[in-house]
Amino acid sequence: MSQEQAGFQEALDAALPILQGMKKSLRKQPSATHASLERLSAVDPVKYPPAPAIPAAPRILSTPTDDGRLAKLEELKGRILACTRCPNLVASRTQVVYGVGNPFAELLFVGEAPGEEEDLRGEPFIGKAGQLLTKIIGAMEFSREEIFIANVLKCRPDMPAGESGNRKPKPAEMATCLPWLTEQIGLIKPKVIVALGLTAVEGLLGEPRTMRDVRGKWLDYHGVPLMPTYHPAYLLRNQTLAEKRKVWEDMLLVLEKLGRPISAKQRGYFLEKA
Ligand code: URA
């Protein structure tokens, strides 16, 4: 018996007579009274130290059973972070932005490519557009930790010398990078994918589309329902109630597809006040 186990046994042995005494007194009284609870708290904590604390259980997110995906995702992450498929991006990037969130996520948001802040910190959607995305996720009653967020292109697009800002990823860059995201999706197995912006839709589907044709309509990505909506950066530029409502209606369709409860309050977000 280890020293710790022996100490625990000693505490148990010492507590036994007290518990037996309490059992007798409880038998006399129909239910645990204030007095019996007081007696319990009067036990000498030095003579009878409390049993060792049981560590708190980790917060369980959806589907906690590991079917081997955690090790496979770790291995995949190693390969993604070491990717050198696009020499121009390898030369300019700070790091590859793998993605973030729950390996068992039911919901996957896909953007186009990391911006400056994402490239520096190695996490997608943490700049202004990312903060708006986090708000949308919250309005859906999810947290960033419960879902997964990634981009079609995992490196920040390089900028021509002397230019600042961000440029759109090129179709060829997205086509080169897409197999990584497809492998992630194959392991995470989300029930729904949301494509943020037309570039993400085109990157996923590999062909040009128009936002008017695809927004708010269910598409398919390798058997997973795909909902195209506006990129949060678009909403930052077009802050009207009508545009916010369009994105929100797309998110309501997503929540319905996931079978999530939707409150009356949620249904009414971004509607014109009568
Ligand atoms: N925009 C994107 O599409 N992805 C990010 O990670 C950040 C901004």
PDB file of C-alpha atoms and ligand atoms in Angstrom:
ATOM      1  CA  MET A   1       0.000   0.000   0.000  1.00  0.00           C
ATOM      2  CA  SER A   2       1.435   3.429  -0.923  1.00  0.00           C
ATOM      3  CA  GLN A   3       1.915   6.125   1.736  1.00  0.00           C
ATOM      4  CA  GLU A   4      -0.980   8.102   0.225  1.00  0.00           C
ATOM      5  CA  GLN A   5      -3.284   5.046   0.223  1.00  0.00           C
ATOM      6  CA  ALA A   6      -2.282   4.256   3.834  1.00  0.00           C
ATOM      7  CA  GLY A   7      -3.116   7.820   4.911  1.00  0.00           C
ATOM      8  CA  PHE A   8      -6.454   7.612   3.178  1.00  0.00           C
ATOM      9  CA  GLN A   9      -7.227   4.235   4.863  1.00  0.00           C
ATOM     10  CA  GLU A  10      -6.309   5.705   8.279  1.00  0.00           C
ATOM     11  CA  ALA A  11      -8.734   8.607   7.690  1.00  0.00           C
ATOM     12  CA  LEU A  12     -11.446   6.155   6.676  1.00  0.00           C
ATOM     13  CA  ASP A  13     -10.874   3.998   9.773  1.00  0.00           C
ATOM     14  CA  ALA A  14     -11.054   7.057  11.993  1.00  0.00           C
ATOM     15  CA  ALA A  15     -14.232   8.332  10.339  1.00  0.00           C
ATOM     16  CA  LEU A  16     -16.083   5.016  10.572  1.00  0.00           C
ATOM     17  CA  PRO A  17     -17.127   5.211  14.266  1.00  0.00           C
ATOM     18  CA  ILE A  18     -18.343   8.763  13.730  1.00  0.00           C
ATOM     19  CA  LEU A  19     -20.409   7.759  10.717  1.00  0.00           C
ATOM     20  CA  GLN A  20     -21.847   4.812  12.684  1.00  0.00           C
ATOM     21  CA  GLY A  21     -22.801   7.182  15.515  1.00  0.00           C
ATOM     22  CA  MET A  22     -24.468   9.505  13.031  1.00  0.00           C
ATOM     23  CA  LYS A  23     -26.360   6.579  11.490  1.00  0.00           C
ATOM     24  CA  LYS A  24     -27.741   5.687  14.940  1.00  0.00           C
ATOM     25  CA  SER A  25     -28.813   9.266  15.655  1.00  0.00           C
ATOM     26  CA  LEU A  26     -30.368   9.602  12.174  1.00  0.00           C
ATOM     27  CA  ARG A  27     -32.372   6.431  12.818  1.00  0.00           C
ATOM     28  CA  LYS A  28     -33.883   8.193  15.827  1.00  0.00           C
ATOM     29  CA  GLN A  29     -34.743  11.253  13.689  1.00  0.00           C
ATOM     30  CA  PRO A  30     -36.880  10.936  10.564  1.00  0.00           C
ATOM     31  CA  SER A  31     -34.538  13.021   8.386  1.00  0.00           C
ATOM     32  CA  ALA A  32     -31.117  14.682   8.495  1.00  0.00           C
ATOM     33  CA  THR A  33     -31.669  17.674  10.725  1.00  0.00           C
ATOM     34  CA  HIS A  34     -29.777  20.882  11.122  1.00  0.00           C
ATOM     35  CA  ALA A  35     -28.276  19.398  14.317  1.00  0.00           C
ATOM     36  CA  SER A  36     -26.902  16.305  12.586  1.00  0.00           C
ATOM     37  CA  LEU A  37     -25.373  18.459   9.857  1.00  0.00           C
ATOM     38  CA  GLU A  38     -23.836  20.679  12.528  1.00  0.00           C
ATOM     39  CA  ARG A  39     -22.336  17.574  14.186  1.00  0.00           C
ATOM     40  CA  LEU A  40     -20.811  16.589  10.861  1.00  0.00           C
ATOM     41  CA  SER A  41     -19.174  19.981  10.487  1.00  0.00           C
ATOM     42  CA  ALA A  42     -17.922  19.737  14.098  1.00  0.00           C
ATOM     43  CA  VAL A  43     -15.637  16.766  13.254  1.00  0.00           C
ATOM     44  CA  ASP A  44     -12.063  17.678  14.205  1.00  0.00           C
ATOM     45  CA  PRO A  45     -10.357  18.331  10.834  1.00  0.00           C
ATOM     46  CA  VAL A  46      -6.883  17.630  12.278  1.00  0.00           C
ATOM     47  CA  LYS A  47      -7.813  14.256  13.784  1.00  0.00           C
ATOM     48  CA  TYR A  48     -10.006  13.355  10.825  1.00  0.00           C
ATOM     49  CA  PRO A  49      -8.597  15.065   7.731  1.00  0.00           C
ATOM     50  CA  PRO A  50     -10.923  15.265   4.725  1.00  0.00           C
ATOM     51  CA  ALA A  51     -10.515  12.683   2.000  1.00  0.00           C
ATOM     52  CA  PRO A  52      -8.274  13.800  -0.864  1.00  0.00           C
ATOM     53  CA  ALA A  53     -10.106  16.050  -3.336  1.00  0.00           C
ATOM     54  CA  ILE A  54     -11.268  14.402  -6.539  1.00  0.00           C
ATOM     55  CA  PRO A  55     -10.091  16.485  -9.502  1.00  0.00           C
ATOM     56  CA  ALA A  56     -12.925  18.255 -11.350  1.00  0.00           C
ATOM     57  CA  ALA A  57     -14.050  16.422 -14.500  1.00  0.00           C
ATOM     58  CA  PRO A  58     -12.997  18.233 -17.684  1.00  0.00           C
ATOM     59  CA  ARG A  59     -15.806  20.123 -19.457  1.00  0.00           C
ATOM     60  CA  ILE A  60     -17.365  17.649 -21.861  1.00  0.00           C
ATOM     61  CA  LEU A  61     -18.087  19.060 -25.304  1.00  0.00           C
ATOM     62  CA  SER A  62     -20.230  17.212 -27.829  1.00  0.00           C
ATOM     63  CA  THR A  63     -19.348  13.575 -28.669  1.00  0.00           C
ATOM     64  CA  PRO A  64     -16.528  12.897 -26.224  1.00  0.00           C
ATOM     65  CA  THR A  65     -15.733   9.341 -27.397  1.00  0.00           C
ATOM     66  CA  ASP A  66     -12.392   9.278 -29.165  1.00  0.00           C
ATOM     67  CA  ASP A  67     -12.608   6.963 -32.164  1.00  0.00           C
ATOM     68  CA  GLY A  68      -8.889   7.375 -32.791  1.00  0.00           C
ATOM     69  CA  ARG A  69      -9.314  10.768 -34.415  1.00  0.00           C
ATOM     70  CA  LEU A  70      -7.302  12.689 -31.801  1.00  0.00           C
ATOM     71  CA  ALA A  71      -4.056  10.892 -32.673  1.00  0.00           C
ATOM     72  CA  LYS A  72      -4.847  11.095 -36.398  1.00  0.00           C
ATOM     73  CA  LEU A  73      -5.552  14.841 -36.123  1.00  0.00           C
ATOM     74  CA  GLU A  74      -2.284  15.378 -34.238  1.00  0.00           C
ATOM     75  CA  GLU A  75      -0.400  13.540 -36.958  1.00  0.00           C
ATOM     76  CA  LEU A  76      -2.227  15.530 -39.646  1.00  0.00           C
ATOM     77  CA  LYS A  77      -1.493  18.777 -37.818  1.00  0.00           C
ATOM     78  CA  GLY A  78       2.226  17.955 -37.884  1.00  0.00           C
ATOM     79  CA  ARG A  79       2.102  17.471 -41.656  1.00  0.00           C
ATOM     80  CA  ILE A  80       0.042  20.627 -42.232  1.00  0.00           C
ATOM     81  CA  LEU A  81       2.324  22.806 -40.096  1.00  0.00           C
ATOM     82  CA  ALA A  82       5.355  21.564 -42.049  1.00  0.00           C
ATOM     83  CA  CYS A  83       3.746  22.116 -45.482  1.00  0.00           C
ATOM     84  CA  THR A  84       5.992  23.588 -48.200  1.00  0.00           C
ATOM     85  CA  ARG A  85       3.668  23.172 -51.196  1.00  0.00           C
ATOM     86  CA  CYS A  86       3.599  26.892 -52.081  1.00  0.00           C
ATOM     87  CA  PRO A  87       7.176  28.288 -52.044  1.00  0.00           C
ATOM     88  CA  ASN A  88       5.950  31.918 -52.250  1.00  0.00           C
ATOM     89  CA  LEU A  89       3.756  31.473 -49.139  1.00  0.00           C
ATOM     90  CA  VAL A  90       6.438  29.529 -47.254  1.00  0.00           C
ATOM     91  CA  ALA A  91       8.795  32.475 -47.835  1.00  0.00           C
ATOM     92  CA  SER A  92       6.354  35.109 -46.581  1.00  0.00           C
ATOM     93  CA  ARG A  93       4.366  33.392 -43.813  1.00  0.00           C
ATOM     94  CA  THR A  94       5.096  33.551 -40.094  1.00  0.00           C
ATOM     95  CA  GLN A  95       3.440  30.170 -39.646  1.00  0.00           C
ATOM     96  CA  VAL A  96       0.773  27.870 -41.056  1.00  0.00           C
ATOM     97  CA  VAL A  97      -2.653  28.496 -39.499  1.00  0.00           C
ATOM     98  CA  TYR A  98      -3.997  24.979 -38.922  1.00  0.00           C
ATOM     99  CA  GLY A  99      -7.420  25.805 -37.460  1.00  0.00           C
ATOM    100  CA  VAL A 100      -8.931  25.903 -34.018  1.00  0.00           C
ATOM    101  CA  GLY A 101     -11.683  24.246 -32.022  1.00  0.00           C
ATOM    102  CA  ASN A 102     -13.303  20.987 -31.063  1.00  0.00           C
ATOM    103  CA  PRO A 103     -12.059  17.824 -32.809  1.00  0.00           C
ATOM    104  CA  PHE A 104     -15.622  16.497 -32.398  1.00  0.00           C
ATOM    105  CA  ALA A 105     -17.322  19.651 -33.702  1.00  0.00           C
ATOM    106  CA  GLU A 106     -20.727  19.346 -35.331  1.00  0.00           C
ATOM    107  CA  LEU A 107     -20.243  22.719 -36.953  1.00  0.00           C
ATOM    108  CA  LEU A 108     -17.295  23.888 -39.058  1.00  0.00           C
ATOM    109  CA  PHE A 109     -16.796  27.467 -40.237  1.00  0.00           C
ATOM    110  CA  VAL A 110     -14.507  27.883 -43.245  1.00  0.00           C
ATOM    111  CA  GLY A 111     -12.981  31.225 -44.212  1.00  0.00           C
ATOM    112  CA  GLU A 112     -10.671  32.127 -47.043  1.00  0.00           C
ATOM    113  CA  ALA A 113      -7.169  32.690 -45.632  1.00  0.00           C
ATOM    114  CA  PRO A 114      -5.393  34.076 -42.559  1.00  0.00           C
ATOM    115  CA  GLY A 115      -4.846  37.825 -42.362  1.00  0.00           C
ATOM    116  CA  GLU A 116      -1.950  39.601 -40.667  1.00  0.00           C
ATOM    117  CA  GLU A 117      -3.044  38.955 -37.081  1.00  0.00           C
ATOM    118  CA  GLU A 118      -3.927  35.342 -37.761  1.00  0.00           C
ATOM    119  CA  ASP A 119      -0.534  34.790 -39.407  1.00  0.00           C
ATOM    120  CA  LEU A 120       1.232  36.268 -36.375  1.00  0.00           C
ATOM    121  CA  ARG A 121      -0.794  34.372 -33.756  1.00  0.00           C
ATOM    122  CA  GLY A 122      -1.401  31.118 -35.615  1.00  0.00           C
ATOM    123  CA  GLU A 123      -5.167  31.146 -35.044  1.00  0.00           C
ATOM    124  CA  PRO A 124      -7.904  31.838 -37.607  1.00  0.00           C
ATOM    125  CA  PHE A 125     -10.432  34.634 -37.252  1.00  0.00           C
ATOM    126  CA  ILE A 126      -9.020  36.653 -34.372  1.00  0.00           C
ATOM    127  CA  GLY A 127      -8.957  40.083 -36.028  1.00  0.00           C
ATOM    128  CA  LYS A 128     -11.980  42.397 -36.415  1.00  0.00           C
ATOM    129  CA  ALA A 129     -13.834  40.010 -38.752  1.00  0.00           C
ATOM    130  CA  GLY A 130     -12.996  37.181 -36.372  1.00  0.00           C
ATOM    131  CA  GLN A 131     -14.445  39.064 -33.422  1.00  0.00           C
ATOM    132  CA  LEU A 132     -17.682  39.506 -35.369  1.00  0.00           C
ATOM    133  CA  LEU A 133     -17.658  35.802 -36.236  1.00  0.00           C
ATOM    134  CA  THR A 134     -17.239  35.000 -32.528  1.00  0.00           C
ATOM    135  CA  LYS A 135     -20.348  37.134 -31.828  1.00  0.00           C
ATOM    136  CA  ILE A 136     -22.334  35.274 -34.494  1.00  0.00           C
ATOM    137  CA  ILE A 137     -21.217  31.956 -32.975  1.00  0.00           C
ATOM    138  CA  GLY A 138     -22.324  33.221 -29.547  1.00  0.00           C
ATOM    139  CA  ALA A 139     -25.730  34.308 -30.883  1.00  0.00           C
ATOM    140  CA  MET A 140     -26.108  30.729 -32.122  1.00  0.00           C
ATOM    141  CA  GLU A 141     -25.492  29.631 -28.500  1.00  0.00           C
ATOM    142  CA  PHE A 142     -22.179  28.006 -29.326  1.00  0.00           C
ATOM    143  CA  SER A 143     -18.716  28.909 -28.106  1.00  0.00           C
ATOM    144  CA  ARG A 144     -15.574  28.937 -30.260  1.00  0.00           C
ATOM    145  CA  GLU A 145     -14.378  25.901 -28.279  1.00  0.00           C
ATOM    146  CA  GLU A 146     -17.417  23.839 -29.267  1.00  0.00           C
ATOM    147  CA  ILE A 147     -17.102  24.303 -33.005  1.00  0.00           C
ATOM    148  CA  PHE A 148     -14.152  24.248 -35.431  1.00  0.00           C
ATOM    149  CA  ILE A 149     -12.828  27.164 -37.496  1.00  0.00           C
ATOM    150  CA  ALA A 150     -10.437  26.838 -40.439  1.00  0.00           C
ATOM    151  CA  ASN A 151      -9.584  28.441 -43.766  1.00  0.00           C
ATOM    152  CA  VAL A 152      -9.409  27.065 -47.309  1.00  0.00           C
ATOM    153  CA  LEU A 153      -5.868  28.494 -47.562  1.00  0.00           C
ATOM    154  CA  LYS A 154      -3.785  27.931 -44.433  1.00  0.00           C
ATOM    155  CA  CYS A 155      -1.034  30.488 -45.114  1.00  0.00           C
ATOM    156  CA  ARG A 156      -1.414  34.247 -45.336  1.00  0.00           C
ATOM    157  CA  PRO A 157      -1.336  35.260 -49.014  1.00  0.00           C
ATOM    158  CA  ASP A 158       1.939  37.075 -49.722  1.00  0.00           C
ATOM    159  CA  MET A 159       1.718  40.719 -50.698  1.00  0.00           C
ATOM    160  CA  PRO A 160       3.644  42.357 -53.545  1.00  0.00           C
ATOM    161  CA  ALA A 161       6.770  44.147 -52.250  1.00  0.00           C
ATOM    162  CA  GLY A 162       5.912  47.484 -50.655  1.00  0.00           C
ATOM    163  CA  GLU A 163       2.175  46.739 -50.395  1.00  0.00           C
ATOM    164  CA  SER A 164       0.317  46.201 -47.171  1.00  0.00           C
ATOM    165  CA  GLY A 165      -3.086  44.691 -46.354  1.00  0.00           C
ATOM    166  CA  ASN A 166      -4.470  41.394 -47.528  1.00  0.00           C
ATOM    167  CA  ARG A 167      -5.042  39.933 -50.945  1.00  0.00           C
ATOM    168  CA  LYS A 168      -7.498  37.220 -51.920  1.00  0.00           C
ATOM    169  CA  PRO A 169      -6.075  33.744 -52.231  1.00  0.00           C
ATOM    170  CA  LYS A 170      -5.619  32.616 -55.849  1.00  0.00           C
ATOM    171  CA  PRO A 171      -7.696  29.648 -57.084  1.00  0.00           C
ATOM    172  CA  ALA A 172      -4.463  27.672 -57.679  1.00  0.00           C
ATOM    173  CA  GLU A 173      -3.269  28.330 -54.095  1.00  0.00           C
ATOM    174  CA  MET A 174      -6.614  27.198 -52.696  1.00  0.00           C
ATOM    175  CA  ALA A 175      -6.629  24.099 -54.908  1.00  0.00           C
ATOM    176  CA  THR A 176      -3.145  23.215 -53.636  1.00  0.00           C
ATOM    177  CA  CYS A 177      -4.167  23.669 -49.988  1.00  0.00           C
ATOM    178  CA  LEU A 178      -7.679  22.193 -50.117  1.00  0.00           C
ATOM    179  CA  PRO A 179      -6.634  18.547 -49.567  1.00  0.00           C
ATOM    180  CA  TRP A 180      -5.499  19.535 -46.053  1.00  0.00           C
ATOM    181  CA  LEU A 181      -8.939  20.886 -45.169  1.00  0.00           C
ATOM    182  CA  THR A 182     -10.594  17.865 -46.769  1.00  0.00           C
ATOM    183  CA  GLU A 183      -8.493  15.585 -44.525  1.00  0.00           C
ATOM    184  CA  GLN A 184      -9.472  17.651 -41.461  1.00  0.00           C
ATOM    185  CA  ILE A 185     -13.149  17.397 -42.418  1.00  0.00           C
ATOM    186  CA  GLY A 186     -12.817  13.637 -42.937  1.00  0.00           C
ATOM    187  CA  LEU A 187     -11.563  13.235 -39.356  1.00  0.00           C
ATOM    188  CA  ILE A 188     -13.704  15.848 -37.565  1.00  0.00           C
ATOM    189  CA  LYS A 189     -16.855  14.741 -39.431  1.00  0.00           C
ATOM    190  CA  PRO A 190     -18.899  17.935 -38.917  1.00  0.00           C
ATOM    191  CA  LYS A 191     -22.639  17.735 -39.544  1.00  0.00           C
ATOM    192  CA  VAL A 192     -22.655  21.147 -41.219  1.00  0.00           C
ATOM    193  CA  ILE A 193     -20.059  23.379 -42.892  1.00  0.00           C
ATOM    194  CA  VAL A 194     -20.565  27.132 -43.194  1.00  0.00           C
ATOM    195  CA  ALA A 195     -18.529  28.775 -45.964  1.00  0.00           C
ATOM    196  CA  LEU A 196     -17.797  32.398 -45.121  1.00  0.00           C
ATOM    197  CA  GLY A 197     -17.766  34.449 -48.304  1.00  0.00           C
ATOM    198  CA  LEU A 198     -17.693  33.618 -51.979  1.00  0.00           C
ATOM    199  CA  THR A 199     -13.932  32.965 -52.054  1.00  0.00           C
ATOM    200  CA  ALA A 200     -14.363  30.203 -49.463  1.00  0.00           C
ATOM    201  CA  VAL A 201     -17.284  28.732 -51.456  1.00  0.00           C
ATOM    202  CA  GLU A 202     -15.254  28.805 -54.667  1.00  0.00           C
ATOM    203  CA  GLY A 203     -12.195  27.406 -52.908  1.00  0.00           C
ATOM    204  CA  LEU A 204     -14.215  24.497 -51.535  1.00  0.00           C
ATOM    205  CA  LEU A 205     -16.151  23.754 -54.712  1.00  0.00           C
ATOM    206  CA  GLY A 206     -13.343  24.574 -57.141  1.00  0.00           C
ATOM    207  CA  GLU A 207     -15.463  26.644 -59.507  1.00  0.00           C
ATOM    208  CA  PRO A 208     -16.708  30.220 -59.791  1.00  0.00           C
ATOM    209  CA  ARG A 209     -20.136  31.006 -58.344  1.00  0.00           C
ATOM    210  CA  THR A 210     -22.103  34.132 -57.536  1.00  0.00           C
ATOM    211  CA  MET A 211     -23.186  35.051 -54.025  1.00  0.00           C
ATOM    212  CA  ARG A 212     -26.694  35.738 -55.308  1.00  0.00           C
ATOM    213  CA  ASP A 213     -26.917  32.108 -56.516  1.00  0.00           C
ATOM    214  CA  VAL A 214     -25.484  30.364 -53.484  1.00  0.00           C
ATOM    215  CA  ARG A 215     -26.160  32.374 -50.311  1.00  0.00           C
ATOM    216  CA  GLY A 216     -28.685  30.799 -47.981  1.00  0.00           C
ATOM    217  CA  LYS A 217     -28.992  27.604 -50.047  1.00  0.00           C
ATOM    218  CA  TRP A 218     -27.768  24.187 -49.056  1.00  0.00           C
ATOM    219  CA  LEU A 219     -24.854  22.883 -51.139  1.00  0.00           C
ATOM    220  CA  ASP A 220     -22.830  19.731 -50.552  1.00  0.00           C
ATOM    221  CA  TYR A 221     -19.165  19.168 -49.756  1.00  0.00           C
ATOM    222  CA  HIS A 222     -18.224  15.476 -49.917  1.00  0.00           C
ATOM    223  CA  GLY A 223     -21.594  14.542 -48.419  1.00  0.00           C
ATOM    224  CA  VAL A 224     -21.585  17.272 -45.740  1.00  0.00           C
ATOM    225  CA  PRO A 225     -24.295  19.971 -46.014  1.00  0.00           C
ATOM    226  CA  LEU A 226     -22.613  23.258 -46.906  1.00  0.00           C
ATOM    227  CA  MET A 227     -24.215  26.638 -46.191  1.00  0.00           C
ATOM    228  CA  PRO A 228     -22.682  29.631 -47.962  1.00  0.00           C
ATOM    229  CA  THR A 229     -23.097  32.988 -46.270  1.00  0.00           C
ATOM    230  CA  TYR A 230     -21.458  36.384 -46.309  1.00  0.00           C
ATOM    231  CA  HIS A 231     -17.956  36.783 -44.861  1.00  0.00           C
ATOM    232  CA  PRO A 232     -18.006  38.745 -41.573  1.00  0.00           C
ATOM    233  CA  ALA A 233     -15.658  41.290 -43.203  1.00  0.00           C
ATOM    234  CA  TYR A 234     -18.494  42.029 -45.655  1.00  0.00           C
ATOM    235  CA  LEU A 235     -20.827  42.657 -42.727  1.00  0.00           C
ATOM    236  CA  LEU A 236     -18.283  45.047 -41.202  1.00  0.00           C
ATOM    237  CA  ARG A 237     -18.422  47.040 -44.435  1.00  0.00           C
ATOM    238  CA  ASN A 238     -22.224  46.774 -44.773  1.00  0.00           C
ATOM    239  CA  GLN A 239     -23.638  47.183 -41.308  1.00  0.00           C
ATOM    240  CA  THR A 240     -27.311  47.403 -42.237  1.00  0.00           C
ATOM    241  CA  LEU A 241     -29.976  45.446 -40.410  1.00  0.00           C
ATOM    242  CA  ALA A 242     -30.993  43.835 -43.716  1.00  0.00           C
ATOM    243  CA  GLU A 243     -27.517  42.385 -44.410  1.00  0.00           C
ATOM    244  CA  LYS A 244     -27.101  41.194 -40.802  1.00  0.00           C
ATOM    245  CA  ARG A 245     -30.511  39.536 -41.038  1.00  0.00           C
ATOM    246  CA  LYS A 246     -29.491  37.655 -44.209  1.00  0.00           C
ATOM    247  CA  VAL A 247     -26.512  36.106 -42.441  1.00  0.00           C
ATOM    248  CA  TRP A 248     -28.644  35.412 -39.387  1.00  0.00           C
ATOM    249  CA  GLU A 249     -31.293  33.644 -41.489  1.00  0.00           C
ATOM    250  CA  ASP A 250     -28.530  31.444 -42.908  1.00  0.00           C
ATOM    251  CA  MET A 251     -27.444  30.644 -39.338  1.00  0.00           C
ATOM    252  CA  LEU A 252     -31.041  29.797 -38.382  1.00  0.00           C
ATOM    253  CA  LEU A 253     -31.059  27.259 -41.239  1.00  0.00           C
ATOM    254  CA  VAL A 254     -27.811  25.854 -39.840  1.00  0.00           C
ATOM    255  CA  LEU A 255     -29.262  25.576 -36.325  1.00  0.00           C
ATOM    256  CA  GLU A 256     -32.350  23.822 -37.726  1.00  0.00           C
ATOM    257  CA  LYS A 257     -30.168  21.378 -39.671  1.00  0.00           C
ATOM    258  CA  LEU A 258     -28.251  20.631 -36.457  1.00  0.00           C
ATOM    259  CA  GLY A 259     -31.503  20.108 -34.555  1.00  0.00           C
ATOM    260  CA  ARG A 260     -30.577  22.817 -32.048  1.00  0.00           C
ATOM    261  CA  PRO A 261     -33.358  24.531 -30.106  1.00  0.00           C
ATOM    262  CA  ILE A 262     -34.073  28.058 -31.371  1.00  0.00           C
ATOM    263  CA  SER A 263     -35.713  30.558 -29.025  1.00  0.00           C
ATOM    264  CA  ALA A 264     -38.287  33.144 -30.124  1.00  0.00           C
ATOM    265  CA  LYS A 265     -35.705  35.773 -29.215  1.00  0.00           C
ATOM    266  CA  GLN A 266     -33.162  34.167 -31.531  1.00  0.00           C
ATOM    267  CA  ARG A 267     -35.722  33.964 -34.361  1.00  0.00           C
ATOM    268  CA  GLY A 268     -36.313  37.696 -34.052  1.00  0.00           C
ATOM    269  CA  TYR A 269     -32.678  38.918 -34.202  1.00  0.00           C
ATOM    270  CA  PHE A 270     -32.067  41.717 -36.750  1.00  0.00           C
ATOM    271  CA  LEU A 271     -35.715  42.098 -37.766  1.00  0.00           C
ATOM    272  CA  GLU A 272     -37.005  45.607 -38.426  1.00  0.00           C
ATOM    273  CA  LYS A 273     -38.913  46.885 -35.394  1.00  0.00           C
ATOM    274  CA  ALA A 274     -42.607  47.363 -36.345  1.00  0.00           C
TER     275      ALA A 274
HETATM  276  N1  URA B   1     -10.592  36.126 -42.799  1.00  0.00           N
HETATM  277  C1  URA B   1     -10.578  34.824 -43.136  1.00  0.00           C
HETATM  278  O1  URA B   1     -11.174  34.423 -44.125  1.00  0.00           O
HETATM  279  N2  URA B   1      -9.912  34.007 -42.365  1.00  0.00           N
HETATM  280  C2  URA B   1      -9.298  34.381 -41.238  1.00  0.00           C
HETATM  281  O2  URA B   1      -8.730  33.538 -40.577  1.00  0.00           O
HETATM  282  C3  URA B   1      -9.343  35.741 -40.899  1.00  0.00           C
HETATM  283  C4  URA B   1      -9.989  36.599 -41.693  1.00  0.00           C
END
